mmCIF file of C-alpha atoms in Angstrom:
data_model
loop_
_atom_site.group_PDB
_atom_site.id
_atom_site.type_symbol
_atom_site.label_atom_id
_atom_site.label_comp_id
_atom_site.label_asym_id
_atom_site.label_seq_id
_atom_site.Cartn_x
_atom_site.Cartn_y
_atom_site.Cartn_z
ATOM 1 C CA MET A 249 -33.885 72.891 -72.711
ATOM 2 C CA LEU A 250 -33.707 72.776 -69.268
ATOM 3 C CA THR A 251 -36.109 75.382 -67.195
ATOM 4 C CA MET A 252 -35.769 76.923 -64.139
ATOM 5 C CA ASP A 253 -38.477 74.562 -62.366
ATOM 6 C CA ASP A 254 -36.403 71.331 -63.702
ATOM 7 C CA ALA A 255 -33.334 72.629 -62.423
ATOM 8 C CA SER A 256 -34.808 73.341 -59.101
ATOM 9 C CA GLU A 257 -36.218 69.908 -59.008
ATOM 10 C CA LEU A 258 -32.862 68.389 -59.665
ATOM 11 C CA VAL A 259 -31.070 70.434 -57.493
ATOM 12 C CA SER A 260 -33.798 69.288 -54.959
ATOM 13 C CA VAL A 261 -33.267 65.597 -55.657
ATOM 14 C CA VAL A 262 -29.512 65.837 -55.509
ATOM 15 C CA ILE A 263 -29.785 67.723 -52.080
ATOM 16 C CA GLU A 264 -32.311 64.939 -50.855
ATOM 17 C CA ARG A 265 -30.038 62.123 -52.173
ATOM 18 C CA SER A 266 -26.948 63.691 -50.370
ATOM 19 C CA THR A 267 -28.692 64.195 -47.215
ATOM 20 C CA VAL A 268 -30.081 60.295 -47.462
ATOM 21 C CA ARG A 269 -26.502 59.329 -48.149
ATOM 22 C CA SER A 270 -25.016 61.276 -45.307
ATOM 23 C CA LEU A 271 -27.322 59.971 -42.911
ATOM 24 C CA LYS A 272 -26.650 56.237 -43.808
ATOM 25 C CA MET A 273 -23.031 57.260 -43.134
ATOM 26 C CA GLN A 274 -23.452 58.751 -39.895
ATOM 27 C CA LYS A 275 -25.661 55.712 -38.858
ATOM 28 C CA PHE A 276 -23.073 53.283 -40.139
ATOM 29 C CA SER A 277 -20.363 55.265 -38.475
ATOM 30 C CA ARG A 278 -22.615 55.063 -35.033
ATOM 31 C CA CYS A 279 -22.990 51.411 -35.303
ATOM 32 C CA LYS A 280 -19.258 50.859 -36.027
ATOM 33 C CA ILE A 281 -18.267 52.922 -33.151
ATOM 34 C CA PHE A 282 -20.945 51.298 -30.871
ATOM 35 C CA SER A 283 -19.311 47.742 -32.271
ATOM 36 C CA ALA A 284 -16.045 48.502 -31.392
ATOM 37 C CA PHE A 285 -17.183 49.791 -27.730
ATOM 38 C CA LEU A 286 -19.050 46.258 -27.139
ATOM 39 C CA ALA A 287 -15.895 44.408 -28.342
ATOM 40 C CA THR A 288 -13.621 46.344 -26.251
ATOM 41 C CA ILE A 289 -15.820 45.955 -23.210
ATOM 42 C CA LEU A 290 -15.932 42.017 -23.768
ATOM 43 C CA PHE A 291 -12.081 41.964 -24.370
ATOM 44 C CA ILE A 292 -11.657 43.729 -21.119
ATOM 45 C CA GLN A 293 -14.132 41.424 -19.284
ATOM 46 C CA VAL A 294 -12.358 38.242 -20.918
ATOM 47 C CA VAL A 295 -8.968 39.499 -19.522
ATOM 48 C CA LEU A 296 -10.408 40.280 -16.072
ATOM 49 C CA GLY A 297 -11.862 36.458 -15.910
ATOM 50 C CA LEU A 298 -8.701 34.961 -16.881
ATOM 51 C CA TYR A 299 -6.762 37.362 -14.261
ATOM 52 C CA ALA A 300 -9.057 36.076 -11.970
ATOM 53 C CA LEU A 301 -8.717 32.465 -12.204
ATOM 54 C CA TYR A 302 -5.075 32.811 -12.260
ATOM 55 C CA GLN A 303 -5.113 34.756 -9.002
ATOM 56 C CA LYS A 304 -7.518 31.894 -7.834
ATOM 57 C CA ASP A 305 -5.209 29.211 -8.585
ATOM 58 C CA ARG A 306 -2.351 31.494 -7.134
ATOM 59 C CA ILE A 307 -4.221 31.700 -3.813
ATOM 60 C CA TYR A 308 -5.503 28.022 -3.298
ATOM 61 C CA ARG A 309 -2.616 26.091 -4.540
ATOM 62 C CA LEU A 310 -0.059 27.699 -2.161
ATOM 63 C CA PRO A 311 2.727 24.818 -1.663
ATOM 64 C CA PRO A 312 2.188 23.908 2.093
ATOM 65 C CA ASN A 313 4.231 25.845 4.691
ATOM 66 C CA ASP A 314 6.261 22.919 5.908
ATOM 67 C CA LEU A 315 9.106 24.465 7.168
ATOM 68 C CA LEU A 316 7.927 27.906 8.294
ATOM 69 C CA GLU A 317 8.525 27.133 12.066
ATOM 70 C CA GLU A 318 11.987 26.374 11.332
ATOM 71 C CA ARG A 319 12.639 29.561 8.972
ATOM 72 C CA THR A 320 10.999 31.999 11.535
ATOM 73 C CA GLN A 321 13.063 30.491 14.656
ATOM 74 C CA THR A 322 16.169 31.161 12.699
ATOM 75 C CA ASN A 323 17.985 34.448 13.444
ATOM 76 C CA HIS A 324 19.716 34.587 10.013
ATOM 77 C CA LEU A 325 17.648 34.205 7.020
ATOM 78 C CA HIS A 326 18.918 34.201 3.380
ATOM 79 C CA PRO A 327 17.588 36.891 1.630
ATOM 80 C CA ILE A 328 15.526 34.598 -0.712
ATOM 81 C CA SER A 329 14.095 32.782 2.164
ATOM 82 C CA LEU A 330 13.237 36.155 3.808
ATOM 83 C CA LEU A 331 11.529 37.420 0.705
ATOM 84 C CA ASN A 332 9.295 34.053 0.347
ATOM 85 C CA VAL A 333 8.131 34.365 4.164
ATOM 86 C CA MET A 334 7.191 37.948 3.281
ATOM 87 C CA ARG A 335 5.260 36.895 0.233
ATOM 88 C CA ARG A 336 3.409 34.208 2.090
ATOM 89 C CA LYS A 337 2.484 36.654 4.697
ATOM 90 C CA GLU A 338 1.110 39.118 2.344
ATOM 91 C CA LEU A 339 -0.898 36.068 0.453
ATOM 92 C CA ASN A 340 -2.142 34.885 3.977
ATOM 93 C CA GLU A 341 -3.675 38.554 4.241
ATOM 94 C CA ASP A 342 -5.316 38.520 0.869
ATOM 95 C CA ILE A 343 -6.844 35.369 1.435
ATOM 96 C CA LYS A 344 -8.076 35.948 5.081
ATOM 97 C CA PRO A 345 -11.741 35.746 4.280
ATOM 98 C CA HIS A 346 -11.182 32.340 2.678
ATOM 99 C CA PHE A 347 -9.788 31.274 6.015
ATOM 100 C CA VAL A 348 -12.430 32.457 8.021
ATOM 101 C CA ALA A 349 -14.997 30.933 5.868
ATOM 102 C CA ARG A 350 -13.572 27.733 6.266
ATOM 103 C CA ARG A 351 -13.389 28.365 9.990
ATOM 104 C CA GLY A 352 -16.838 28.769 10.302
ATOM 105 C CA ILE A 353 -17.223 25.577 8.617
ATOM 106 C CA LEU A 354 -14.691 22.916 9.705
ATOM 107 C CA GLY A 355 -14.640 24.139 13.445
ATOM 108 C CA LYS A 356 -13.119 27.060 15.704
ATOM 109 C CA ASN A 357 -9.720 26.254 15.508
ATOM 110 C CA ILE A 358 -8.534 24.361 11.958
ATOM 111 C CA SER A 359 -5.197 25.782 12.088
ATOM 112 C CA GLY A 360 -4.499 25.636 15.889
ATOM 113 C CA ASN A 361 -1.201 24.171 17.736
ATOM 114 C CA LYS A 362 -2.463 20.267 17.899
ATOM 115 C CA GLU A 363 -2.362 17.460 15.623
ATOM 116 C CA PHE A 364 -5.951 16.526 15.978
ATOM 117 C CA THR A 365 -9.297 18.192 16.543
ATOM 118 C CA ASP A 366 -12.707 16.745 17.725
ATOM 119 C CA VAL A 367 -15.960 17.165 16.332
ATOM 120 C CA ASN A 368 -16.557 20.482 17.684
ATOM 121 C CA GLY A 369 -13.457 21.793 15.875
ATOM 122 C CA GLU A 370 -11.603 22.302 19.326
ATOM 123 C CA ASP A 371 -7.517 21.194 19.461
ATOM 124 C CA VAL A 372 -7.267 17.810 21.217
ATOM 125 C CA ASP A 373 -4.254 15.538 21.760
ATOM 126 C CA LEU A 374 -4.369 11.834 20.734
ATOM 127 C CA ASN A 375 -5.846 10.232 24.094
ATOM 128 C CA PHE A 376 -3.951 7.165 24.043
ATOM 129 C CA THR A 377 -0.284 5.880 24.137
ATOM 130 C CA CYS A 378 1.140 2.455 23.528
ATOM 131 C CA ASN A 379 4.253 0.759 24.224
ATOM 132 C CA THR A 380 4.028 -1.993 21.092
ATOM 133 C CA CYS A 381 1.976 -0.957 18.191
ATOM 134 C CA ALA A 382 0.878 -2.843 15.075
ATOM 135 C CA ILE A 383 -0.377 -1.219 11.676
ATOM 136 C CA VAL A 384 -2.303 -3.694 9.536
ATOM 137 C CA GLY A 385 -2.246 -3.304 6.019
ATOM 138 C CA THR A 386 -4.544 -4.467 3.375
ATOM 139 C CA SER A 387 -2.545 -6.399 1.003
ATOM 140 C CA GLY A 388 -3.468 -10.163 -0.108
ATOM 141 C CA THR A 389 -0.138 -10.989 1.291
ATOM 142 C CA LEU A 390 -2.012 -11.358 4.848
ATOM 143 C CA LEU A 391 -3.827 -14.423 3.603
ATOM 144 C CA ASN A 392 -3.112 -17.825 4.994
ATOM 145 C CA SER A 393 -0.189 -15.527 7.089
ATOM 146 C CA HIS A 394 -1.652 -16.850 10.660
ATOM 147 C CA ASN A 395 -0.794 -13.456 11.958
ATOM 148 C CA GLY A 396 -3.818 -12.952 14.164
ATOM 149 C CA ASN A 397 -2.475 -14.034 17.444
ATOM 150 C CA SER A 398 0.765 -11.866 16.864
ATOM 151 C CA ILE A 399 -1.146 -8.752 15.908
ATOM 152 C CA ASP A 400 -3.604 -8.972 18.944
ATOM 153 C CA LYS A 401 -0.632 -9.259 21.374
ATOM 154 C CA ASN A 402 0.215 -5.445 20.555
ATOM 155 C CA ASP A 403 -0.724 -2.714 22.985
ATOM 156 C CA CYS A 404 -2.633 -0.796 20.038
ATOM 157 C CA VAL A 405 -3.455 -1.699 16.627
ATOM 158 C CA PHE A 406 -4.108 0.809 14.026
ATOM 159 C CA ARG A 407 -6.183 -0.439 10.684
ATOM 160 C CA ILE A 408 -5.886 1.282 7.501
ATOM 161 C CA GLY A 409 -9.318 2.253 5.871
ATOM 162 C CA LEU A 410 -12.253 -0.399 5.331
ATOM 163 C CA SER A 411 -10.001 -3.470 5.895
ATOM 164 C CA PRO A 412 -12.366 -5.823 7.731
ATOM 165 C CA THR A 413 -11.567 -8.098 10.762
ATOM 166 C CA SER A 414 -14.669 -10.540 10.727
ATOM 167 C CA GLY A 415 -13.886 -13.766 8.780
ATOM 168 C CA PHE A 416 -9.955 -13.027 8.763
ATOM 169 C CA GLU A 417 -9.370 -13.194 12.558
ATOM 170 C CA THR A 418 -6.663 -15.746 12.079
ATOM 171 C CA ASN A 419 -4.685 -13.848 9.742
ATOM 172 C CA VAL A 420 -5.346 -10.444 10.535
ATOM 173 C CA GLY A 421 -6.699 -10.584 14.105
ATOM 174 C CA LYS A 422 -9.764 -8.916 15.925
ATOM 175 C CA LYS A 423 -8.388 -6.328 18.146
ATOM 176 C CA THR A 424 -8.658 -2.627 16.662
ATOM 177 C CA THR A 425 -7.556 0.187 18.715
ATOM 178 C CA ALA A 426 -8.203 2.796 15.884
ATOM 179 C CA ARG A 427 -9.110 2.851 12.245
ATOM 180 C CA ILE A 428 -7.522 5.618 10.096
ATOM 181 C CA ILE A 429 -9.834 6.672 7.015
ATOM 182 C CA ASN A 430 -9.746 9.245 4.310
ATOM 183 C CA SER A 431 -12.862 11.569 4.992
ATOM 184 C CA ARG A 432 -14.403 10.731 1.549
ATOM 185 C CA LYS A 433 -14.513 7.096 2.506
ATOM 186 C CA LEU A 434 -15.758 8.132 6.251
ATOM 187 C CA ALA A 435 -18.728 10.060 4.210
ATOM 188 C CA GLU A 436 -19.729 6.855 2.600
ATOM 189 C CA LEU A 437 -19.820 5.182 6.005
ATOM 190 C CA LEU A 438 -21.927 7.910 7.564
ATOM 191 C CA LYS A 439 -24.553 7.086 4.832
ATOM 192 C CA LYS A 440 -25.441 4.116 6.849
ATOM 193 C CA PRO A 441 -23.736 5.059 10.211
ATOM 194 C CA ASP A 442 -24.550 1.717 12.014
ATOM 195 C CA LYS A 443 -21.826 0.365 9.960
ATOM 196 C CA LEU A 444 -19.352 2.435 12.650
ATOM 197 C CA VAL A 445 -20.787 0.583 15.732
ATOM 198 C CA SER A 446 -21.660 -2.588 14.606
ATOM 199 C CA GLY A 447 -20.634 -5.197 12.012
ATOM 200 C CA HIS A 448 -16.873 -5.952 10.680
ATOM 201 C CA LEU A 449 -15.794 -2.298 10.905
ATOM 202 C CA SER A 450 -17.185 -1.481 14.225
ATOM 203 C CA VAL A 451 -14.524 0.271 16.283
ATOM 204 C CA ASP A 452 -14.746 2.895 19.140
ATOM 205 C CA LYS A 453 -11.964 5.298 17.631
ATOM 206 C CA TRP A 454 -11.853 6.823 14.132
ATOM 207 C CA ILE A 455 -9.092 8.821 12.748
ATOM 208 C CA TYR A 456 -9.600 10.787 9.333
ATOM 209 C CA TYR A 457 -8.082 13.287 7.362
ATOM 210 C CA ASN A 458 -8.418 15.733 4.457
ATOM 211 C CA LEU A 459 -11.959 16.779 5.326
ATOM 212 C CA HIS A 460 -11.466 19.804 3.112
ATOM 213 C CA ASP A 461 -11.238 17.618 0.284
ATOM 214 C CA ALA A 462 -14.709 15.807 0.779
ATOM 215 C CA GLU A 463 -17.868 17.148 -0.318
ATOM 216 C CA ASN A 464 -20.663 18.376 1.988
ATOM 217 C CA ILE A 465 -18.444 19.067 5.163
ATOM 218 C CA SER A 466 -21.168 20.464 7.190
ATOM 219 C CA TRP A 467 -23.199 17.137 6.756
ATOM 220 C CA ILE A 468 -20.386 15.060 7.753
ATOM 221 C CA LEU A 469 -19.425 17.188 10.929
ATOM 222 C CA MET A 470 -23.442 17.063 11.786
ATOM 223 C CA LYS A 471 -23.481 13.153 11.654
ATOM 224 C CA LEU A 472 -20.388 13.099 13.270
ATOM 225 C CA ARG A 473 -21.661 15.039 16.415
ATOM 226 C CA GLU A 474 -25.156 12.849 16.218
ATOM 227 C CA MET A 475 -22.953 9.539 16.393
ATOM 228 C CA LYS A 476 -20.960 11.336 19.347
ATOM 229 C CA ARG A 477 -24.018 12.029 21.482
ATOM 230 C CA LYS A 478 -25.586 8.745 20.917
ATOM 231 C CA TYR A 479 -22.544 6.511 21.453
ATOM 232 C CA LYS A 480 -20.290 8.082 24.269
ATOM 233 C CA LYS A 481 -17.610 6.072 23.894
ATOM 234 C CA MET A 482 -17.164 6.486 20.245
ATOM 235 C CA SER A 483 -14.306 9.106 19.190
ATOM 236 C CA PHE A 484 -13.604 10.885 16.228
ATOM 237 C CA LEU A 485 -10.535 12.729 15.971
ATOM 238 C CA ARG A 486 -9.622 14.499 12.549
ATOM 239 C CA PHE A 487 -5.919 15.436 11.553
ATOM 240 C CA SER A 488 -6.006 19.381 11.803
ATOM 241 C CA ARG A 489 -4.418 21.442 8.863
ATOM 242 C CA ARG A 490 -1.153 21.770 11.022
ATOM 243 C CA GLY A 491 -1.103 18.191 11.520
ATOM 244 C CA GLU A 492 -1.545 17.300 7.627
ATOM 245 C CA ARG A 493 1.617 19.832 7.132
ATOM 246 C CA ARG A 494 3.641 18.064 9.713
ATOM 247 C CA ALA A 495 2.277 14.633 7.963
ATOM 248 C CA LEU A 496 3.523 16.091 4.477
ATOM 249 C CA SER A 497 6.904 17.434 5.862
ATOM 250 C CA SER A 498 7.807 14.012 7.612
ATOM 251 C CA LEU A 499 6.637 11.987 4.059
ATOM 252 C CA LYS A 500 9.131 13.648 2.568
ATOM 253 C CA LYS A 501 11.984 13.956 5.409
ATOM 254 C CA TYR A 502 11.674 10.218 5.605
ATOM 255 C CA GLY A 503 11.905 9.871 1.773
ATOM 256 C CA GLU A 504 14.751 11.608 1.414
ATOM 257 C CA LYS A 505 16.318 8.992 4.053
ATOM 258 C CA SER A 506 15.467 6.264 1.844
ATOM 259 C CA GLY A 507 16.860 8.232 -1.506
ATOM 260 C CA TYR A 508 13.943 9.660 -2.946
ATOM 261 C CA VAL A 509 12.893 13.158 -3.573
ATOM 262 C CA LEU A 510 9.271 12.856 -3.120
ATOM 263 C CA THR A 511 8.141 16.242 -5.101
ATOM 264 C CA GLY A 512 4.467 16.643 -5.614
ATOM 265 C CA ALA A 513 3.683 13.675 -3.300
ATOM 266 C CA PHE A 514 1.039 13.807 -0.390
ATOM 267 C CA PRO A 515 0.362 11.531 2.087
ATOM 268 C CA SER A 516 -2.362 8.584 1.939
ATOM 269 C CA THR A 517 -3.825 6.464 4.768
ATOM 270 C CA LEU A 518 -0.835 4.282 5.167
ATOM 271 C CA TRP A 519 1.279 7.147 6.013
ATOM 272 C CA TYR A 520 -1.201 8.632 8.571
ATOM 273 C CA ALA A 521 -1.319 5.471 10.201
ATOM 274 C CA ALA A 522 2.490 5.428 10.556
ATOM 275 C CA ARG A 523 1.911 9.307 11.976
ATOM 276 C CA VAL A 524 -0.631 7.970 14.337
ATOM 277 C CA ALA A 525 1.941 5.353 15.712
ATOM 278 C CA ASP A 526 4.576 7.933 16.052
ATOM 279 C CA LEU A 527 2.426 10.266 17.971
ATOM 280 C CA ALA A 528 1.010 7.518 20.207
ATOM 281 C CA LYS A 529 4.702 7.369 21.276
ATOM 282 C CA CYS A 530 5.030 3.347 20.167
ATOM 283 C CA SER A 531 8.288 1.983 21.142
ATOM 284 C CA LYS A 532 8.182 -1.049 18.879
ATOM 285 C CA ILE A 533 6.127 -0.769 15.700
ATOM 286 C CA ASN A 534 4.957 -4.378 13.960
ATOM 287 C CA VAL A 535 3.815 -3.770 10.411
ATOM 288 C CA TYR A 536 1.537 -6.594 8.986
ATOM 289 C CA GLY A 537 0.600 -6.883 5.097
ATOM 290 C CA ILE A 538 2.476 -3.787 3.625
ATOM 291 C CA PRO A 539 4.933 -5.008 0.978
ATOM 292 C CA ASP A 540 8.081 -2.666 0.061
ATOM 293 C CA SER A 541 8.030 -0.290 -2.780
ATOM 294 C CA LYS A 542 10.085 -2.935 -5.016
ATOM 295 C CA TYR A 543 8.166 -6.054 -4.149
ATOM 296 C CA CYS A 544 6.628 -6.241 -7.690
ATOM 297 C CA LYS A 545 9.919 -6.127 -9.304
ATOM 298 C CA ARG A 546 10.998 -8.901 -7.171
ATOM 299 C CA TYR A 547 8.004 -10.968 -7.769
ATOM 300 C CA MET A 548 6.912 -10.535 -11.426
ATOM 301 C CA ASP A 549 4.749 -13.407 -11.496
ATOM 302 C CA SER A 550 2.995 -12.681 -7.980
ATOM 303 C CA ILE A 551 -0.750 -13.222 -8.144
ATOM 304 C CA VAL A 552 -1.398 -11.658 -4.812
ATOM 305 C CA ASN A 553 -4.572 -9.138 -4.467
ATOM 306 C CA GLU A 554 -4.282 -5.648 -3.381
ATOM 307 C CA LYS A 555 -6.953 -6.299 -0.777
ATOM 308 C CA TYR A 556 -6.915 -9.408 1.414
ATOM 309 C CA TRP A 557 -10.756 -9.353 1.873
ATOM 310 C CA ASP A 558 -11.747 -8.847 -2.019
ATOM 311 C CA ILE A 559 -11.203 -11.650 -4.264
ATOM 312 C CA LEU A 560 -12.227 -9.658 -7.272
ATOM 313 C CA SER A 561 -10.021 -6.810 -6.369
ATOM 314 C CA SER A 562 -6.969 -6.257 -8.641
ATOM 315 C CA GLN A 563 -3.880 -7.732 -8.361
ATOM 316 C CA LEU A 564 -1.176 -6.155 -6.388
ATOM 317 C CA CYS A 565 1.595 -6.625 -9.302
ATOM 318 C CA LYS A 566 0.844 -6.759 -12.893
ATOM 319 C CA ASN A 567 4.008 -7.261 -15.156
ATOM 320 C CA GLY A 568 6.289 -6.228 -12.437
ATOM 321 C CA VAL A 569 4.098 -2.644 -11.760
ATOM 322 C CA ASP A 570 2.927 -2.094 -8.629
ATOM 323 C CA PHE A 571 -1.101 -1.709 -8.432
ATOM 324 C CA SER A 572 -0.706 1.925 -6.538
ATOM 325 C CA SER A 573 0.869 3.437 -9.663
ATOM 326 C CA ARG A 574 -2.110 2.744 -11.666
ATOM 327 C CA THR A 575 -4.821 3.951 -8.913
ATOM 328 C CA THR A 576 -5.786 7.073 -6.675
ATOM 329 C CA ASP A 577 -7.517 4.944 -4.372
ATOM 330 C CA SER A 578 -6.535 6.312 -0.661
ATOM 331 C CA GLU A 579 -7.071 2.933 0.707
ATOM 332 C CA VAL A 580 -4.331 0.791 -1.559
ATOM 333 C CA LEU A 581 -0.755 0.945 0.001
ATOM 334 C CA SER A 582 0.782 4.038 -2.097
ATOM 335 C CA ILE A 583 4.257 3.049 -3.330
ATOM 336 C CA THR A 584 5.345 6.877 -2.192
ATOM 337 C CA ASP A 585 4.224 6.339 1.693
ATOM 338 C CA ARG A 586 6.458 3.017 1.403
ATOM 339 C CA ARG A 587 9.407 4.594 0.263
ATOM 340 C CA SER A 588 9.151 6.945 3.268
ATOM 341 C CA LEU A 589 8.220 4.043 5.486
ATOM 342 C CA LYS A 590 11.797 2.618 4.736
ATOM 343 C CA GLY A 591 13.412 5.421 5.824
ATOM 344 C CA TRP A 592 11.228 5.705 9.042
ATOM 345 C CA ALA A 593 12.339 2.121 9.777
ATOM 346 C CA LYS A 594 16.204 3.653 9.771
ATOM 347 C CA VAL A 595 15.138 5.701 12.862
ATOM 348 C CA HIS A 596 12.473 3.662 14.462
ATOM 349 C CA ASN A 597 12.268 0.085 15.959
ATOM 350 C CA ILE A 598 9.950 -1.510 13.209
ATOM 351 C CA SER A 599 9.622 -5.160 12.172
ATOM 352 C CA PHE A 600 7.938 -6.104 8.818
ATOM 353 C CA THR A 601 5.835 -9.133 8.458
ATOM 354 C CA SER A 602 3.943 -10.731 5.711
ATOM 355 C CA PRO A 603 5.957 -9.677 3.737
ATOM 356 C CA SER A 604 9.194 -8.957 5.384
ATOM 357 C CA TRP A 605 11.507 -6.372 3.717
ATOM 358 C CA PRO A 606 15.133 -6.764 2.756
ATOM 359 C CA GLN A 607 17.629 -5.076 4.546
#
C-alpha cells in the first residue's frame, strides 16, 4: 500500500522530470529561434551581396555615350531619348567618386575636350599634320613586296604595335612617324625601356590607348614620365576617354557604310591608327599590308603568316577562316576594323597595297 511518504516522493520525482523536460523544451526552442535568426541574417547578406554585384555591373558596364553631344545639341528630343539622357545623368552622379578616383590615377583631365592627353594627364593636340600618310600593317603579305621606298616617301608613316623595320627595310621601309600600341603591350616594353629608344622599335612618338584596361596604371605613367625627362625629344600621347569614345563611334559609323552593324565591337590598334591618320589631316592615305575582311574567303589556300616578322606566327588564313576571329591579340589586324576601313575608304582618298582591295 502506497504510503504518504512514497506518494510525496513520487510527486516530487514527477515534478522534477516535468521541470527538466520543460527546461529542455525551452532550450531547444531558444536554439531553434537563434538558428532561424542566423539563417535570416545570412540570407539578407547574400541578397545584399548579389544586389551590390548587380549594381556594380550596371554602373561600370555603361555603354559608351557616343552620341550624347548630338542628343544634347538637339532642341527636340524623343521622350525615350530624353529619358535615357536623364538616367545617364543620374548614374554619372552615382559613380562620381569612381571618376574622381580614376582621375587621380590617370591624370587631371581624363574626360576633357581633347582627343589626347600627355604623360601628366593634360589635354593636348596631335602635334603634327601630314599631307600624305602611310599606315603599315603586320600581315605577311608585305614580304617580298618591295614597298620600302614607296612607304618612306610618305610625309608620315604610322606603324601598328610591335612591327619592326630592322631587317625588313626593303619591304616595309625604315621611316616611322609614330607607333600606335595597346597599353598592355607598352607596359611590356617599359620593363626594358631601352627598347623604346634603340633597336628595331625605336621611335620618338608613341601613341597608346586603353590605359584603363592595363594593370598597374600608376607604374606605367611613372615610367613614361621618367622616359620623357630623360629623352626630351620623345613624345607619349594617350587617347583620352573622349578620344576612345569617338573612335568607337566612328568604327560603328563607317562599319554601317560598308553594310555592317557592329554591335559589341571595339576598336583595336588598326582602327586607332586610322584615327591618328584622320586627326593628322592626311589628304592621301596609303595602306600597306592590311588584307580586306574577305581576303581569306577568296584565298582559301593562302599560307601567308599573320605577322611578317615572325615565321612561327599563325597563318593569316586557315580553311578560309581569318586568324583575327580566333584571337584577342590587339596587334592582329581585326576583321571588325577592316570592315569599317572599307566604309572609311568611301569618304577618304585611300589606296591599298600588298594586298590591293577589290572595288
